[in-house]
Amino acid sequence: MPLPTVTRSLSAKLLVLTVLFVLLAEVLIYTPSIARYRLTYLEERLAAAHLAALSVEATPDMMVAMELQNELLAHVGAHAVELIRPDSRVYMLSRSMPPTVDAVFDLRGAMAPRLTADAFMALAQRRDRVIRVIGPSPKDPAFQVDMVMDERPMIQAMIDFSGRILALSVAISLIAAVLVFVSLTRLLVRPMRRLTEGLVAIRRDPDGTPPFQPSARTDEIGVAERELADMQATIRSALRQRERLAALGTAVAKINHDLRAILSTAALLSERLAESADPEVRRVTPRLMASIDRAVELCGQTMTYTRDGLLPLARTAVPLRPLVEEAGTIALAALRPDGERAELRWNNRVPEGLTVRADAPQLSRALVNLGRNAAQAGAGAVTVMVETRPGGGLLLLVADDGPGLPPRARDNLFQPFAGSARAGGVGLGLAIAREVLRAHGGDLRLVESTAAGTVFALELPPGIVVEGAARVGEMPTSESPIPD
């Protein structure tokens, strides 16, 4: 799988996201800024209007010539100004024909939401309005100023301010993006790319790739690098072990072929010994035959286990009761350790009409292995029952009346070549049975093993029942037959 291109890499995404987030932050900053700018602009006009209106007080008759009024109003940028002193005296400047007022804005006690809304409404205006602004004088809050002015110069000033804010925002976002990009590239992107390249190389050539060298970092990236190095070492060890096991399996297969031929010859000779006239020879011949049969069984189980690997399942609708009955028939052919054929009672308590979707040969194989283990351990009866599980699954309980599992067998249960409960056994029966159940999505567990017998549970997953759910519903439900 090729690495992503520059435009689709993590670095490019970080760069774009940083620019977008900085611009978003600037937008959030711009909203109160433009409202504050408009308020400051109007307050400056009110302060200028206050000073202009005071000129009336400097005249002897409290009258200002029209030319001077026009000049003062032009300096203020207003059509009319009215200054109300604390003693209620009013100073007034006005053009001869002031225009009609389109909107009134009272700055006394105006709150931030109102000022923000007025600012954006002003920016959205497409016509030239004349506005009236009322508010306390910034020079002396005891004075009240009432001013009529054109709105367009204020809007143009706000647009210029917005342009400066936009240019500054773009510059800040680019600088921040570059700094974040460089920092994250050095701290995260390059180490992640190195990890990715290491993973890709290991996947392509697990055994031929040079060992991954982790850095001295102590953060999460450093932990990931060390884990990757350990994983590579583990994979290499597993591959080498698999090669050795494959070679060993090939050798075992050849040895097994020759050994089976030798054992077949020994079996033929043993049958001839059974016809001997010597009573002692006839007495030991069954034990000899049993030993040969166990040796053949050992060869067969070993080859089956090493050859199967991951079990491929061919699921079909399988009537469960006939499958259990057939498995019992096969299990009855087992030999006891003393060489005698097992006199085993197979109690099939699975109800009629119960159909499951499973691989019939594999599921039968698991039941046969459990039955043979019970027979070879000395059990006289095996009982197979069905219980429902929460969520719609099934539980096959296989109980025998044998002497129970010895401690050594419990410690190595389900371990191939280590979990046999009898002398000369290889412990593959339970291991294979568990693989079968896990391939179906379930599991095989030991419920109990005492002197009165052993109980194994074959767990089948929810949804495996095809028909017979009503019959299953009539059976007892096991909430937790297996200890967690």
mmCIF file of N, CA and C in Angstrom, residues 386-390 392-395 469 472-479 481:
data_model
loop_
_atom_site.group_PDB
_atom_site.id
_atom_site.type_symbol
_atom_site.label_atom_id
_atom_site.label_comp_id
_atom_site.label_asym_id
_atom_site.label_seq_id
_atom_site.Cartn_x
_atom_site.Cartn_y
_atom_site.Cartn_z
ATOM 1 N N VAL A 386 -28.938 -30.423 26.105
ATOM 2 C CA VAL A 386 -28.956 -29.093 25.485
ATOM 3 C C VAL A 386 -29.615 -28.114 26.440
ATOM 4 N N GLU A 387 -29.037 -26.936 26.557
ATOM 5 C CA GLU A 387 -29.647 -25.844 27.327
ATOM 6 C C GLU A 387 -29.559 -24.568 26.511
ATOM 7 N N THR A 388 -30.489 -23.658 26.764
ATOM 8 C CA THR A 388 -30.456 -22.363 26.086
ATOM 9 C C THR A 388 -29.498 -21.434 26.804
ATOM 10 N N ARG A 389 -29.042 -20.433 26.072
ATOM 11 C CA ARG A 389 -28.152 -19.417 26.628
ATOM 12 C C ARG A 389 -28.780 -18.045 26.416
ATOM 13 N N PRO A 390 -28.533 -17.095 27.301
ATOM 14 C CA PRO A 390 -29.039 -15.738 27.081
ATOM 15 C C PRO A 390 -28.554 -15.182 25.750
ATOM 16 N N GLY A 392 -29.868 -16.220 22.806
ATOM 17 C CA GLY A 392 -30.237 -17.124 21.727
ATOM 18 C C GLY A 392 -29.228 -18.198 21.411
ATOM 19 N N GLY A 393 -28.143 -18.315 22.174
ATOM 20 C CA GLY A 393 -27.172 -19.366 21.912
ATOM 21 C C GLY A 393 -27.601 -20.699 22.518
ATOM 22 N N LEU A 394 -26.816 -21.725 22.210
ATOM 23 C CA LEU A 394 -27.082 -23.066 22.734
ATOM 24 C C LEU A 394 -25.872 -23.560 23.514
ATOM 25 N N LEU A 395 -26.166 -24.484 24.426
ATOM 26 C CA LEU A 395 -25.114 -25.081 25.242
ATOM 27 C C LEU A 395 -25.291 -26.591 25.199
ATOM 28 N N ALA A 469 -36.717 -23.668 17.755
ATOM 29 C CA ALA A 469 -36.537 -22.710 18.846
ATOM 30 C C ALA A 469 -37.608 -22.882 19.909
ATOM 31 N N VAL A 472 -36.592 -25.702 22.081
ATOM 32 C CA VAL A 472 -35.487 -25.295 22.940
ATOM 33 C C VAL A 472 -35.996 -24.414 24.053
ATOM 34 N N GLY A 473 -36.973 -23.566 23.747
ATOM 35 C CA GLY A 473 -37.513 -22.683 24.772
ATOM 36 C C GLY A 473 -38.191 -23.427 25.888
ATOM 37 N N GLU A 474 -38.623 -24.677 25.642
ATOM 38 C CA GLU A 474 -39.251 -25.467 26.696
ATOM 39 C C GLU A 474 -38.230 -26.054 27.652
ATOM 40 N N MET A 475 -36.943 -26.040 27.270
ATOM 41 C CA MET A 475 -35.907 -26.631 28.108
ATOM 42 C C MET A 475 -35.421 -25.609 29.110
ATOM 43 N N PRO A 476 -34.782 -26.051 30.170
ATOM 44 C CA PRO A 476 -34.279 -25.106 31.168
ATOM 45 C C PRO A 476 -33.217 -24.194 30.580
ATOM 46 N N THR A 477 -33.200 -22.968 31.038
ATOM 47 C CA THR A 477 -32.221 -21.984 30.606
ATOM 48 C C THR A 477 -31.108 -21.895 31.619
ATOM 49 N N SER A 478 -29.875 -21.988 31.132
ATOM 50 C CA SER A 478 -28.725 -21.899 32.018
ATOM 51 C C SER A 478 -28.184 -20.475 31.972
ATOM 52 N N GLU A 479 -28.298 -19.756 33.062
ATOM 53 C CA GLU A 479 -27.812 -18.374 33.096
ATOM 54 C C GLU A 479 -26.295 -18.333 33.102
ATOM 55 N N PRO A 481 -23.791 -21.565 33.433
ATOM 56 C CA PRO A 481 -23.362 -22.924 33.799
ATOM 57 C C PRO A 481 -21.862 -23.063 33.948
#
